[in-house]
Structures are given as C-alpha cells and as structure tokens.
C-alpha positions as protocol buffer text, in pm:
chain_id: "A"
residue {
  index: 1
  type: THR
  ca { x: 10570 y: 7449 z: 9147 }
}
residue {
  index: 2
  type: GLY
  ca { x: 10889 y: 7584 z: 9009 }
}
residue {
  index: 3
  type: ASP
  ca { x: 10911 y: 7836 z: 9305 }
}
residue {
  index: 4
  type: MET
  ca { x: 10863 y: 7557 z: 9555 }
}
residue {
  index: 5
  type: VAL
  ca { x: 11147 y: 7357 z: 9402 }
}
residue {
  index: 6
  type: HIS
  ca { x: 11368 y: 7656 z: 9401 }
}
residue {
  index: 7
  type: GLU
  ca { x: 11287 y: 7752 z: 9763 }
}
residue {
  index: 8
  type: SER
  ca { x: 11351 y: 7386 z: 9871 }
}
residue {
  index: 9
  type: ALA
  ca { x: 11694 y: 7384 z: 9701 }
}
residue {
  index: 10
  type: VAL
  ca { x: 11786 y: 7716 z: 9855 }
}
residue {
  index: 11
  type: ALA
  ca { x: 11685 y: 7583 z: 10210 }
}
residue {
  index: 12
  type: ARG
  ca { x: 11890 y: 7269 z: 10166 }
}
residue {
  index: 13
  type: TRP
  ca { x: 12198 y: 7466 z: 10056 }
}
residue {
  index: 14
  type: LEU
  ca { x: 12165 y: 7703 z: 10361 }
}
residue {
  index: 15
  type: GLU
  ca { x: 12166 y: 7402 z: 10589 }
}
residue {
  index: 16
  type: ILE
  ca { x: 12478 y: 7234 z: 10456 }
}
residue {
  index: 17
  type: VAL
  ca { x: 12712 y: 7527 z: 10358 }
}
residue {
  index: 18
  type: GLY
  ca { x: 12990 y: 7583 z: 10604 }
}
residue {
  index: 19
  type: GLY
  ca { x: 13126 y: 7898 z: 10769 }
}
residue {
  index: 20
  type: ALA
  ca { x: 12953 y: 8216 z: 10862 }
}
residue {
  index: 21
  type: LEU
  ca { x: 12660 y: 8301 z: 10641 }
}
residue {
  index: 22
  type: PHE
  ca { x: 12465 y: 8625 z: 10597 }
}
residue {
  index: 23
  type: VAL
  ca { x: 12120 y: 8591 z: 10445 }
}
residue {
  index: 24
  type: SER
  ca { x: 11881 y: 8875 z: 10340 }
}
residue {
  index: 25
  type: SER
  ca { x: 11524 y: 8791 z: 10283 }
}
residue {
  index: 26
  type: ARG
  ca { x: 11191 y: 8960 z: 10278 }
}
residue {
  index: 27
  type: GLU
  ca { x: 11035 y: 8697 z: 10503 }
}
residue {
  index: 28
  type: ARG
  ca { x: 11190 y: 8554 z: 10825 }
}
residue {
  index: 29
  type: ARG
  ca { x: 11355 y: 8217 z: 10766 }
}
residue {
  index: 30
  type: ARG
  ca { x: 11369 y: 7920 z: 11000 }
}
residue {
  index: 31
  type: MET
  ca { x: 11665 y: 7671 z: 11003 }
}
residue {
  index: 32
  type: LYS
  ca { x: 11598 y: 7311 z: 11112 }
}
residue {
  index: 33
  type: GLN
  ca { x: 11955 y: 7224 z: 11205 }
}
residue {
  index: 34
  type: ARG
  ca { x: 12164 y: 7542 z: 11190 }
}
residue {
  index: 35
  type: PRO
  ca { x: 12153 y: 7812 z: 11468 }
}
residue {
  index: 36
  type: MET
  ca { x: 12068 y: 8144 z: 11334 }
}
residue {
  index: 37
  type: ILE
  ca { x: 12029 y: 8499 z: 11470 }
}
residue {
  index: 38
  type: SER
  ca { x: 11744 y: 8702 z: 11302 }
}
residue {
  index: 39
  type: VAL
  ca { x: 11756 y: 9080 z: 11274 }
}
residue {
  index: 40
  type: ASP
  ca { x: 11463 y: 9283 z: 11143 }
}
residue {
  index: 41
  type: VAL
  ca { x: 11589 y: 9563 z: 10906 }
}
residue {
  index: 42
  type: ARG
  ca { x: 11317 y: 9825 z: 10873 }
}
residue {
  index: 43
  type: LYS
  ca { x: 11279 y: 10098 z: 10626 }
}
residue {
  index: 44
  type: PRO
  ca { x: 11456 y: 10425 z: 10716 }
}
residue {
  index: 45
  type: THR
  ca { x: 11267 y: 10654 z: 10958 }
}
residue {
  index: 46
  type: VAL
  ca { x: 11169 y: 11000 z: 10854 }
}
residue {
  index: 47
  type: GLU
  ca { x: 11468 y: 11150 z: 11012 }
}
residue {
  index: 48
  type: GLU
  ca { x: 11698 y: 10888 z: 10861 }
}
residue {
  index: 49
  type: GLN
  ca { x: 11552 y: 10955 z: 10520 }
}
residue {
  index: 50
  type: ARG
  ca { x: 11617 y: 11329 z: 10569 }
}
residue {
  index: 51
  type: THR
  ca { x: 11979 y: 11247 z: 10641 }
}
residue {
  index: 52
  type: LEU
  ca { x: 12011 y: 11014 z: 10342 }
}
residue {
  index: 53
  type: TRP
  ca { x: 11874 y: 11282 z: 10113 }
}
residue {
  index: 54
  type: ARG
  ca { x: 12115 y: 11544 z: 10221 }
}
residue {
  index: 55
  type: GLN
  ca { x: 12402 y: 11303 z: 10202 }
}
residue {
  index: 56
  type: ALA
  ca { x: 12313 y: 11188 z: 9858 }
}
residue {
  index: 57
  type: LEU
  ca { x: 12249 y: 11536 z: 9723 }
}
residue {
  index: 58
  type: GLY
  ca { x: 12563 y: 11683 z: 9883 }
}
residue {
  index: 59
  type: GLU
  ca { x: 12612 y: 12052 z: 9798 }
}
residue {
  index: 60
  type: ALA
  ca { x: 12308 y: 12046 z: 9571 }
}
residue {
  index: 61
  type: ALA
  ca { x: 12078 y: 11997 z: 9874 }
}
residue {
  index: 62
  type: GLY
  ca { x: 12089 y: 12365 z: 9943 }
}
residue {
  index: 63
  type: SER
  ca { x: 11921 y: 12446 z: 9608 }
}
residue {
  index: 64
  type: LEU
  ca { x: 11619 y: 12243 z: 9697 }
}
residue {
  index: 65
  type: ASP
  ca { x: 11493 y: 12522 z: 9931 }
}
residue {
  index: 66
  type: GLY
  ca { x: 11333 y: 12295 z: 10188 }
}
residue {
  index: 67
  type: ARG
  ca { x: 11201 y: 12047 z: 9931 }
}
residue {
  index: 68
  type: VAL
  ca { x: 11361 y: 11754 z: 10119 }
}
residue {
  index: 69
  type: ASP
  ca { x: 11074 y: 11757 z: 10372 }
}
residue {
  index: 70
  type: ASP
  ca { x: 10830 y: 11733 z: 10080 }
}
residue {
  index: 71
  type: LEU
  ca { x: 11016 y: 11437 z: 9946 }
}
residue {
  index: 72
  type: VAL
  ca { x: 11031 y: 11260 z: 10278 }
}
residue {
  index: 73
  type: SER
  ca { x: 10663 y: 11332 z: 10338 }
}
residue {
  index: 74
  type: GLN
  ca { x: 10546 y: 11175 z: 10003 }
}
residue {
  index: 75
  type: PHE
  ca { x: 10790 y: 10900 z: 9931 }
}
residue {
  index: 76
  type: SER
  ca { x: 10911 y: 10615 z: 10157 }
}
residue {
  index: 77
  type: LEU
  ca { x: 11232 y: 10504 z: 9971 }
}
residue {
  index: 78
  type: SER
  ca { x: 11521 y: 10293 z: 10077 }
}
residue {
  index: 79
  type: ALA
  ca { x: 11888 y: 10424 z: 10079 }
}
residue {
  index: 80
  type: PRO
  ca { x: 11973 y: 10273 z: 9732 }
}
residue {
  index: 81
  type: ALA
  ca { x: 11655 y: 10424 z: 9584 }
}
residue {
  index: 82
  type: ILE
  ca { x: 11728 y: 10765 z: 9737 }
}
residue {
  index: 83
  type: ARG
  ca { x: 12084 y: 10758 z: 9594 }
}
residue {
  index: 84
  type: ALA
  ca { x: 11953 y: 10646 z: 9254 }
}
residue {
  index: 85
  type: ALA
  ca { x: 11699 y: 10921 z: 9240 }
}
residue {
  index: 86
  type: CYS
  ca { x: 11972 y: 11186 z: 9323 }
}
residue {
  index: 87
  type: VAL
  ca { x: 12209 y: 11049 z: 9061 }
}
residue {
  index: 88
  type: GLU
  ca { x: 11940 y: 11066 z: 8799 }
}
residue {
  index: 89
  type: ALA
  ca { x: 11811 y: 11411 z: 8894 }
}
residue {
  index: 90
  type: VAL
  ca { x: 12163 y: 11571 z: 8926 }
}
residue {
  index: 91
  type: GLY
  ca { x: 12278 y: 11409 z: 8600 }
}
residue {
  index: 92
  type: ARG
  ca { x: 11970 y: 11539 z: 8415 }
}
residue {
  index: 93
  type: ALA
  ca { x: 12008 y: 11883 z: 8571 }
}
residue {
  index: 94
  type: SER
  ca { x: 12380 y: 11895 z: 8451 }
}
residue {
  index: 95
  type: LEU
  ca { x: 12277 y: 11773 z: 8110 }
}
residue {
  index: 96
  type: HIS
  ca { x: 12023 y: 12050 z: 8069 }
}
residue {
  index: 97
  type: ALA
  ca { x: 12226 y: 12326 z: 8243 }
}
residue {
  index: 98
  type: GLY
  ca { x: 12216 y: 12552 z: 7943 }
}
residue {
  index: 99
  type: GLU
  ca { x: 11841 y: 12555 z: 7913 }
}
residue {
  index: 100
  type: GLN
  ca { x: 11636 y: 12881 z: 7951 }
}
residue {
  index: 101
  type: PRO
  ca { x: 11504 y: 13004 z: 8289 }
}
residue {
  index: 102
  type: GLY
  ca { x: 11170 y: 12845 z: 8384 }
}
residue {
  index: 103
  type: ASP
  ca { x: 11268 y: 12498 z: 8290 }
}
residue {
  index: 104
  type: VAL
  ca { x: 11241 y: 12212 z: 8536 }
}
residue {
  index: 105
  type: SER
  ca { x: 11443 y: 12280 z: 8846 }
}
residue {
  index: 106
  type: LEU
  ca { x: 11663 y: 12034 z: 9032 }
}
residue {
  index: 107
  type: GLY
  ca { x: 11381 y: 11989 z: 9294 }
}
residue {
  index: 108
  type: GLY
  ca { x: 11144 y: 11913 z: 9014 }
}
residue {
  index: 109
  type: ARG
  ca { x: 11373 y: 11662 z: 8856 }
}
residue {
  index: 110
  type: VAL
  ca { x: 11432 y: 11486 z: 9196 }
}
residue {
  index: 111
  type: TRP
  ca { x: 11053 y: 11458 z: 9237 }
}
residue {
  index: 112
  type: GLU
  ca { x: 11004 y: 11321 z: 8887 }
}
residue {
  index: 113
  type: ALA
  ca { x: 11287 y: 11060 z: 8958 }
}
residue {
  index: 114
  type: CYS
  ca { x: 11120 y: 10959 z: 9281 }
}
residue {
  index: 115
  type: CYS
  ca { x: 10783 y: 10908 z: 9107 }
}
residue {
  index: 116
  type: ALA
  ca { x: 10948 y: 10692 z: 8837 }
}
residue {
  index: 117
  type: LEU
  ca { x: 11144 y: 10483 z: 9095 }
}
residue {
  index: 118
  type: SER
  ca { x: 10841 y: 10431 z: 9316 }
}
residue {
  index: 119
  type: ARG
  ca { x: 10585 y: 10370 z: 9035 }
}
residue {
  index: 120
  type: PRO
  ca { x: 10390 y: 10060 z: 9136 }
}
residue {
  index: 121
  type: GLN
  ca { x: 10382 y: 9739 z: 8932 }
}
residue {
  index: 122
  type: LEU
  ca { x: 10008 y: 9670 z: 8953 }
}
residue {
  index: 123
  type: GLY
  ca { x: 9974 y: 9455 z: 8642 }
}
residue {
  index: 124
  type: ASP
  ca { x: 9615 y: 9416 z: 8540 }
}
residue {
  index: 125
  type: LEU
  ca { x: 9469 y: 9534 z: 8878 }
}
residue {
  index: 126
  type: ALA
  ca { x: 9493 y: 9905 z: 8795 }
}
residue {
  index: 127
  type: GLN
  ca { x: 9528 y: 10152 z: 8505 }
}
residue {
  index: 128
  type: ARG
  ca { x: 9762 y: 10454 z: 8526 }
}
residue {
  index: 129
  type: ILE
  ca { x: 9563 y: 10769 z: 8424 }
}
residue {
  index: 130
  type: GLU
  ca { x: 9745 y: 11043 z: 8242 }
}
residue {
  index: 131
  type: SER
  ca { x: 9622 y: 11355 z: 8450 }
}
residue {
  index: 132
  type: VAL
  ca { x: 9566 y: 11663 z: 8221 }
}
residue {
  index: 133
  type: ALA
  ca { x: 9276 y: 11835 z: 8402 }
}
residue {
  index: 134
  type: ARG
  ca { x: 9341 y: 12157 z: 8585 }
}
residue {
  index: 135
  type: TRP
  ca { x: 9149 y: 12360 z: 8843 }
}
residue {
  index: 136
  type: ASN
  ca { x: 8993 y: 12585 z: 8580 }
}
residue {
  index: 137
  type: ASP
  ca { x: 8853 y: 12273 z: 8405 }
}
residue {
  index: 138
  type: LEU
  ca { x: 8626 y: 12200 z: 8710 }
}
residue {
  index: 139
  type: VAL
  ca { x: 8282 y: 12352 z: 8708 }
}
residue {
  index: 140
  type: LEU
  ca { x: 8153 y: 12298 z: 9069 }
}
residue {
  index: 141
  type: PRO
  ca { x: 8005 y: 12500 z: 9348 }
}
residue {
  index: 142
  type: GLU
  ca { x: 8260 y: 12693 z: 9565 }
}
residue {
  index: 143
  type: MET
  ca { x: 8210 y: 12469 z: 9858 }
}
residue {
  index: 144
  type: GLN
  ca { x: 8313 y: 12155 z: 9673 }
}
residue {
  index: 145
  type: VAL
  ca { x: 8608 y: 12329 z: 9512 }
}
residue {
  index: 146
  type: GLN
  ca { x: 8729 y: 12446 z: 9857 }
}
residue {
  index: 147
  type: THR
  ca { x: 8699 y: 12090 z: 9996 }
}
residue {
  index: 148
  type: LEU
  ca { x: 8918 y: 11961 z: 9706 }
}
residue {
  index: 149
  type: HIS
  ca { x: 9179 y: 12226 z: 9792 }
}
residue {
  index: 150
  type: ASP
  ca { x: 9158 y: 12111 z: 10160 }
}
residue {
  index: 151
  type: ILE
  ca { x: 9232 y: 11756 z: 10043 }
}
residue {
  index: 152
  type: ALA
  ca { x: 9543 y: 11876 z: 9855 }
}
residue {
  index: 153
  type: LEU
  ca { x: 9647 y: 12075 z: 10166 }
}
residue {
  index: 154
  type: HIS
  ca { x: 9605 y: 11776 z: 10397 }
}
residue {
  index: 155
  type: VAL
  ca { x: 9821 y: 11559 z: 10168 }
}
residue {
  index: 156
  type: ARG
  ca { x: 10103 y: 11828 z: 10152 }
}
residue {
  index: 157
  type: GLN
  ca { x: 10107 y: 11906 z: 10525 }
}
residue {
  index: 158
  type: ARG
  ca { x: 10074 y: 11548 z: 10673 }
}
residue {
  index: 159
  type: LEU
  ca { x: 10442 y: 11529 z: 10758 }
}
residue {
  index: 160
  type: LYS
  ca { x: 10414 y: 11837 z: 10982 }
}
residue {
  index: 161
  type: VAL
  ca { x: 10095 y: 11705 z: 11148 }
}
residue {
  index: 162
  type: TYR
  ca { x: 10211 y: 11348 z: 11202 }
}
residue {
  index: 163
  type: GLU
  ca { x: 10580 y: 11390 z: 11277 }
}
residue {
  index: 164
  type: THR
  ca { x: 10651 y: 11749 z: 11378 }
}
residue {
  index: 165
  type: TRP
  ca { x: 10329 y: 11786 z: 11587 }
}
residue {
  index: 166
  type: GLY
  ca { x: 10355 y: 11423 z: 11704 }
}
residue {
  index: 167
  type: PHE
  ca { x: 10015 y: 11278 z: 11601 }
}
residue {
  index: 168
  type: ALA
  ca { x: 10178 y: 10967 z: 11464 }
}
residue {
  index: 169
  type: ARG
  ca { x: 10331 y: 10882 z: 11795 }
}
residue {
  index: 170
  type: LYS
  ca { x: 9994 y: 10873 z: 11959 }
}
residue {
  index: 171
  type: SER
  ca { x: 9842 y: 10620 z: 11734 }
}
residue {
  index: 172
  type: THR
  ca { x: 9924 y: 10429 z: 11416 }
}
residue {
  index: 173
  type: ARG
  ca { x: 9555 y: 10415 z: 11312 }
}
residue {
  index: 174
  type: GLY
  ca { x: 9369 y: 10683 z: 11108 }
}
residue {
  index: 175
  type: LEU
  ca { x: 9681 y: 10821 z: 10938 }
}
residue {
  index: 176
  type: GLY
  ca { x: 9559 y: 10751 z: 10586 }
}
residue {
  index: 177
  type: ILE
  ca { x: 9379 y: 11019 z: 10379 }
}
residue {
  index: 178
  type: SER
  ca { x: 9068 y: 10906 z: 10216 }
}
residue {
  index: 179
  type: ALA
  ca { x: 8783 y: 11088 z: 10031 }
}
residue {
  index: 180
  type: LEU
  ca { x: 8453 y: 10992 z: 9883 }
}
residue {
  index: 181
  type: PHE
  ca { x: 8327 y: 11164 z: 9574 }
}
residue {
  index: 182
  type: ALA
  ca { x: 7947 y: 11100 z: 9535 }
}
residue {
  index: 183
  type: GLY
  ca { x: 7719 y: 11210 z: 9262 }
}
residue {
  index: 184
  type: PRO
  ca { x: 7549 y: 11113 z: 8935 }
}
residue {
  index: 185
  type: SER
  ca { x: 7760 y: 11000 z: 8633 }
}
residue {
  index: 186
  type: GLY
  ca { x: 7921 y: 11289 z: 8434 }
}
residue {
  index: 187
  type: THR
  ca { x: 7939 y: 11536 z: 8730 }
}
residue {
  index: 188
  type: GLY
  ca { x: 8331 y: 11552 z: 8730 }
}
residue {
  index: 189
  type: LYS
  ca { x: 8428 y: 11294 z: 8996 }
}
residue {
  index: 190
  type: THR
  ca { x: 8708 y: 11135 z: 8796 }
}
residue {
  index: 191
  type: MET
  ca { x: 8818 y: 11475 z: 8662 }
}
residue {
  index: 192
  type: ALA
  ca { x: 8847 y: 11600 z: 9020 }
}
residue {
  index: 193
  type: ALA
  ca { x: 9078 y: 11312 z: 9098 }
}
residue {
  index: 194
  type: GLU
  ca { x: 9291 y: 11409 z: 8788 }
}
residue {
  index: 195
  type: VAL
  ca { x: 9306 y: 11769 z: 8918 }
}
residue {
  index: 196
  type: LEU
  ca { x: 9430 y: 11656 z: 9258 }
}
residue {
  index: 197
  type: ALA
  ca { x: 9695 y: 11433 z: 9096 }
}
residue {
  index: 198
  type: ASN
  ca { x: 9808 y: 11721 z: 8880 }
}
residue {
  index: 199
  type: GLU
  ca { x: 9824 y: 11962 z: 9175 }
}
residue {
  index: 200
  type: LEU
  ca { x: 10018 y: 11713 z: 9392 }
}
residue {
  index: 201
  type: ARG
  ca { x: 10228 y: 11596 z: 9096 }
}
residue {
  index: 202
  type: LEU
  ca { x: 10155 y: 11232 z: 9170 }
}
residue {
  index: 203
  type: ASP
  ca { x: 10048 y: 10929 z: 8971 }
}
residue {
  index: 204
  type: LEU
  ca { x: 9685 y: 10840 z: 8955 }
}
residue {
  index: 205
  type: TYR
  ca { x: 9567 y: 10480 z: 8931 }
}
residue {
  index: 206
  type: ARG
  ca { x: 9218 y: 10366 z: 8866 }
}
residue {
  index: 207
  type: ILE
  ca { x: 9167 y: 10030 z: 9030 }
}
residue {
  index: 208
  type: ASP
  ca { x: 8996 y: 9781 z: 8797 }
}
residue {
  index: 209
  type: LEU
  ca { x: 8735 y: 9626 z: 9024 }
}
residue {
  index: 210
  type: SER
  ca { x: 8660 y: 9352 z: 8771 }
}
residue {
  index: 211
  type: GLN
  ca { x: 9014 y: 9218 z: 8827 }
}
residue {
  index: 212
  type: VAL
  ca { x: 9025 y: 9295 z: 9205 }
}
residue {
  index: 213
  type: VAL
  ca { x: 8698 y: 9140 z: 9314 }
}
residue {
  index: 214
  type: SER
  ca { x: 8698 y: 8757 z: 9310 }
}
residue {
  index: 215
  type: LYS
  ca { x: 8432 y: 8497 z: 9376 }
}
residue {
  index: 216
  type: TYR
  ca { x: 8699 y: 8284 z: 9553 }
}
residue {
  index: 217
  type: ILE
  ca { x: 8729 y: 8320 z: 9918 }
}
residue {
  index: 218
  type: GLY
  ca { x: 9027 y: 8516 z: 10028 }
}
residue {
  index: 219
  type: GLU
  ca { x: 9131 y: 8623 z: 9675 }
}
residue {
  index: 220
  type: THR
  ca { x: 8985 y: 8975 z: 9690 }
}
residue {
  index: 221
  type: GLU
  ca { x: 9188 y: 9056 z: 9999 }
}
residue {
  index: 222
  type: LYS
  ca { x: 9496 y: 8923 z: 9827 }
}
residue {
  index: 223
  type: ASN
  ca { x: 9432 y: 9149 z: 9536 }
}
residue {
  index: 224
  type: LEU
  ca { x: 9367 y: 9455 z: 9757 }
}
residue {
  index: 225
  type: ARG
  ca { x: 9692 y: 9379 z: 9949 }
}
residue {
  index: 226
  type: ARG
  ca { x: 9884 y: 9377 z: 9619 }
}
residue {
  index: 227
  type: VAL
  ca { x: 9741 y: 9719 z: 9521 }
}
residue {
  index: 228
  type: PHE
  ca { x: 9814 y: 9878 z: 9852 }
}
residue {
  index: 229
  type: ASP
  ca { x: 10150 y: 9722 z: 9904 }
}
residue {
  index: 230
  type: ALA
  ca { x: 10266 y: 9814 z: 9550 }
}
residue {
  index: 231
  type: ALA
  ca { x: 10154 y: 10178 z: 9582 }
}
residue {
  index: 232
  type: GLU
  ca { x: 10283 y: 10229 z: 9943 }
}
residue {
  index: 233
  type: ASP
  ca { x: 10637 y: 10358 z: 9859 }
}
residue {
  index: 234
  type: GLY
  ca { x: 10535 y: 10636 z: 9634 }
}
residue {
  index: 235
  type: GLY
  ca { x: 10200 y: 10716 z: 9794 }
}
residue {
  index: 236
  type: SER
  ca { x: 10014 y: 10715 z: 9451 }
}
residue {
  index: 237
  type: ILE
  ca { x: 9657 y: 10834 z: 9436 }
}
residue {
  index: 238
  type: LEU
  ca { x: 9430 y: 10524 z: 9420 }
}
residue {
  index: 239
  type: LEU
  ca { x: 9091 y: 10576 z: 9254 }
}
residue {
  index: 240
  type: PHE
  ca { x: 8825 y: 10314 z: 9328 }
}
residue {
  index: 241
  type: ASP
  ca { x: 8568 y: 10394 z: 9071 }
}
residue {
  index: 242
  type: GLU
  ca { x: 8197 y: 10286 z: 9129 }
}
residue {
  index: 243
  type: ALA
  ca { x: 8312 y: 10186 z: 9483 }
}
residue {
  index: 244
  type: ASP
  ca { x: 7967 y: 10065 z: 9590 }
}
residue {
  index: 245
  type: ALA
  ca { x: 8034 y: 9744 z: 9384 }
}
residue {
  index: 246
  type: LEU
  ca { x: 8308 y: 9648 z: 9645 }
}
residue {
  index: 247
  type: PHE
  ca { x: 8230 y: 9847 z: 9945 }
}
residue {
  index: 248
  type: GLY
  ca { x: 7863 y: 9778 z: 9994 }
}
residue {
  index: 249
  type: LYS
  ca { x: 7690 y: 9756 z: 10334 }
}
residue {
  index: 250
  type: ARG
  ca { x: 7783 y: 9462 z: 10548 }
}
residue {
  index: 251
  type: SER
  ca { x: 7497 y: 9231 z: 10589 }
}
residue {
  index: 252
  type: GLU
  ca { x: 7371 y: 9005 z: 10864 }
}
residue {
  index: 253
  type: VAL
  ca { x: 7569 y: 8680 z: 10859 }
}
residue {
  index: 254
  type: ARG
  ca { x: 7347 y: 8398 z: 10747 }
}
residue {
  index: 255
  type: ASP
  ca { x: 7607 y: 8183 z: 10583 }
}
residue {
  index: 256
  type: SER
  ca { x: 7983 y: 8159 z: 10501 }
}
residue {
  index: 257
  type: HIS
  ca { x: 7955 y: 8380 z: 10196 }
}
residue {
  index: 258
  type: ASP
  ca { x: 7811 y: 8665 z: 10405 }
}
residue {
  index: 259
  type: ARG
  ca { x: 8091 y: 8628 z: 10657 }
}
residue {
  index: 260
  type: TYR
  ca { x: 8364 y: 8646 z: 10403 }
}
residue {
  index: 261
  type: ALA
  ca { x: 8197 y: 8937 z: 10222 }
}
residue {
  index: 262
  type: ASN
  ca { x: 8202 y: 9132 z: 10550 }
}
residue {
  index: 263
  type: ILE
  ca { x: 8568 y: 9043 z: 10595 }
}
residue {
  index: 264
  type: GLU
  ca { x: 8652 y: 9199 z: 10265 }
}
residue {
  index: 265
  type: VAL
  ca { x: 8494 y: 9524 z: 10365 }
}
residue {
  index: 266
  type: SER
  ca { x: 8661 y: 9524 z: 10704 }
}
residue {
  index: 267
  type: TYR
  ca { x: 8998 y: 9451 z: 10545 }
}
residue {
  index: 268
  type: LEU
  ca { x: 8967 y: 9736 z: 10307 }
}
residue {
  index: 269
  type: LEU
  ca { x: 8882 y: 9972 z: 10597 }
}
residue {
  index: 270
  type: GLN
  ca { x: 9203 y: 9866 z: 10770 }
}
residue {
  index: 271
  type: ARG
  ca { x: 9426 y: 9921 z: 10467 }
}
residue {
  index: 272
  type: MET
  ca { x: 9279 y: 10255 z: 10381 }
}
residue {
  index: 273
  type: GLU
  ca { x: 9335 y: 10373 z: 10732 }
}
residue {
  index: 274
  type: ALA
  ca { x: 9701 y: 10274 z: 10714 }
}
residue {
  index: 275
  type: TYR
  ca { x: 9767 y: 10379 z: 10356 }
}
residue {
  index: 276
  type: ARG
  ca { x: 10016 y: 10665 z: 10351 }
}
residue {
  index: 277
  type: GLY
  ca { x: 9881 y: 10805 z: 10022 }
}
residue {
  index: 278
  type: LEU
  ca { x: 9547 y: 10936 z: 9908 }
}
residue {
  index: 279
  type: ALA
  ca { x: 9262 y: 10690 z: 9837 }
}
residue {
  index: 280
  type: ILE
  ca { x: 8960 y: 10823 z: 9651 }
}
residue {
  index: 281
  type: LEU
  ca { x: 8633 y: 10635 z: 9622 }
}
residue {
  index: 282
  type: THR
  ca { x: 8368 y: 10738 z: 9371 }
}
residue {
  index: 283
  type: THR
  ca { x: 8007 y: 10626 z: 9373 }
}
residue {
  index: 284
  type: ASN
  ca { x: 7665 y: 10710 z: 9217 }
}
residue {
  index: 285
  type: LEU
  ca { x: 7499 y: 10550 z: 9516 }
}
residue {
  index: 286
  type: LYS
  ca { x: 7621 y: 10699 z: 9839 }
}
residue {
  index: 287
  type: GLU
  ca { x: 7347 y: 10536 z: 10039 }
}
residue {
  index: 288
  type: ALA
  ca { x: 7466 y: 10191 z: 9921 }
}
residue {
  index: 289
  type: LEU
  ca { x: 7801 y: 10228 z: 10105 }
}
residue {
  index: 290
  type: ASP
  ca { x: 7872 y: 10069 z: 10446 }
}
residue {
  index: 291
  type: THR
  ca { x: 7805 y: 10323 z: 10714 }
}
residue {
  index: 292
  type: ALA
  ca { x: 8149 y: 10234 z: 10874 }
}
residue {
  index: 293
  type: PHE
  ca { x: 8313 y: 10369 z: 10559 }
}
residue {
  index: 294
  type: LEU
  ca { x: 8125 y: 10701 z: 10574 }
}
residue {
  index: 295
  type: ARG
  ca { x: 8227 y: 10747 z: 10943 }
}
residue {
  index: 296
  type: ARG
  ca { x: 8590 y: 10681 z: 10871 }
}
residue {
  index: 297
  type: LEU
  ca { x: 8629 y: 10872 z: 10542 }
}
residue {
  index: 298
  type: ARG
  ca { x: 8808 y: 11205 z: 10613 }
}
residue {
  index: 299
  type: PHE
  ca { x: 8638 y: 11389 z: 10321 }
}
residue {
  index: 300
  type: VAL
  ca { x: 8299 y: 11346 z: 10155 }
}
residue {
  index: 301
  type: VAL
  ca { x: 8241 y: 11557 z: 9850 }
}
residue {
  index: 302
  type: GLN
  ca { x: 7892 y: 11568 z: 9690 }
}
residue {
  index: 303
  type: PHE
  ca { x: 7900 y: 11634 z: 9317 }
}
residue {
  index: 304
  type: PRO
  ca { x: 7573 y: 11789 z: 9216 }
}
residue {
  index: 305
  type: PHE
  ca { x: 7424 y: 11777 z: 8871 }
}
residue {
  index: 306
  type: PRO
  ca { x: 7510 y: 12103 z: 8701 }
}
residue {
  index: 307
  type: ASP
  ca { x: 7246 y: 12369 z: 8685 }
}
residue {
  index: 308
  type: PRO
  ca { x: 7169 y: 12567 z: 8365 }
}
residue {
  index: 309
  type: VAL
  ca { x: 7440 y: 12831 z: 8445 }
}
residue {
  index: 310
  type: GLN
  ca { x: 7707 y: 12559 z: 8509 }
}
residue {
  index: 311
  type: ARG
  ca { x: 7598 y: 12373 z: 8197 }
}
residue {
  index: 312
  type: ALA
  ca { x: 7653 y: 12679 z: 7993 }
}
residue {
  index: 313
  type: GLU
  ca { x: 7992 y: 12732 z: 8153 }
}
residue {
  index: 314
  type: ILE
  ca { x: 8088 y: 12372 z: 8068 }
}
C-alpha cells in the first residue's frame, strides 16, 4: 500500500511540474496530460562493454593479457558497475603491490570485484554455497569426468561461439547452458557442481524449492523470475537440487490446476534457454522429469553408484 501511495504521488508531481523534465525508470511510464518521448536505454552490447572495460582500466588493460573477453563473456555489467569494479581492483592491486609473486593478479582482482558487484540478492529463495571441492575430490568414471570438463569449456568459450562465430545473431533461443546430474543420493552430484563453480570461479547458489514452489497460481513463476533476473548480470551457477519436485512430467489437462502446473514447467524451460549462466538440475529420478527437459538439456551426466574400487578410493 505504501508503494502505491508513493507511486501515485510521483505520478501527480510529474504531471504538474513545469519545464523540461528527464525521467529515468525501469518501466515505461505513461502520462495522462503531458506529452512525453520515451527512449529505451538497453544494457551495453558486448563490443560496448569491451570498450568500457578498456577505458576504465586505462594503461592497466594491457596487463590483463586478453582477460577482458573473459569478463565480457561472463558478466553483463552497466558502465557504472564496470568503472566501480576497475576502481576497486586497481586500488587493491596498488595496496598489495609489495606482496610476493604468485599472489592474486590484477585480472584476478577484477574478476573478484565483478563477482561481488553482480552477486544476486535472492533473499530466502536460494542459498550461496561455499565451493571447496576440486577435481581430485571427484571419484567418477572417466566419461563423466570428461563431460564435466566439457561443461566448463562450453561456459568459457560461449562468447567465441555466440558472438565471434555469430550463432547469437541467428537465434536468441537455446543460448543458455543447462545440465542434468542424475543418480542416487550420495554419488557426488552436488560436489560436481561445486567443482565446476571452483573451476569457473563463479558463485554457486542452491535454489530452495520449498520457497520457490507455491500453491498459489502464478507465484511459482514469479519466484523463478526473481531467481533468474537476480542472477543474470553475473551468470552465477544455479543448482536446482531434487529438480523432479518442480520439473515433473506435464500431465493431461483435466482442470485448471493441471493447466497452471504445465505453465510452470513451460516457463522454466523458456528461462533456462535464455539464461546466460549455467543452470544445473539434479535428480534421483531421471524418468520422472518431463521429456521436453531432457530434449533441451545440453548435458546429461549419469552419476553411478560407486563400485568397490571407487568406494575404496573414496
């Protein structure tokens, strides 16, 4: 109610104030009595972000050894955010200039600053996981390990594929990177997500399905929108644990509840295809997932129960 009163007061003030007026807003405004020209200001393009990074870093840009493309590939930041990340990183680098070789480089500090600036505010919808697992902590067959390496490679090289090779100009669909980790409990699915987060130096968020899924019509989609919108700028890794609880098979529509349940699954498919980060689903029951998910997931990794040799290694 307070927001409605505030919005109403702002709208009245905009109508009566005299002279030229510039208004910035997330949503397009409509005036009842006052003529207005609306201009959409979009986020900087990939090339514009490159230019902004080089301008903000100045002479220090040369010491990044091509890391600017990595930053542009992973983070979608505004001009003020890019300048803030550079100021923080260069300042920290100057502060620690006397440290021993092998300490964090300028490129590493810029990356850390970007992660901090784009860290999503997900409230009670997700839990940030401190990723400590490494590749040598995983005990899996060679084929599964290779697939995990392929996932990391796809995330790193997406800028080259989408922008340099031009795939993003052909279609805006299917640009997201999604993976399904399927297998019994305790086989290393969450640990594998941690390994990828460590390898890619990204934040990992476990989505709390108990908070996302709602019995009220339309609320689940709103919660999913909050998750994806908040994580978009930094491309954090999103982990939907026990995904079959949310992404089960779509059923034949017998009543309104079936129809809205199917809408939830369809909405998530659309958001995962458009999400610029990595979305990981885990499940103990692969056969319970909607078949449309399995067709559109880029990677499916089956985590087998460890055999005696693997159990001894663990």
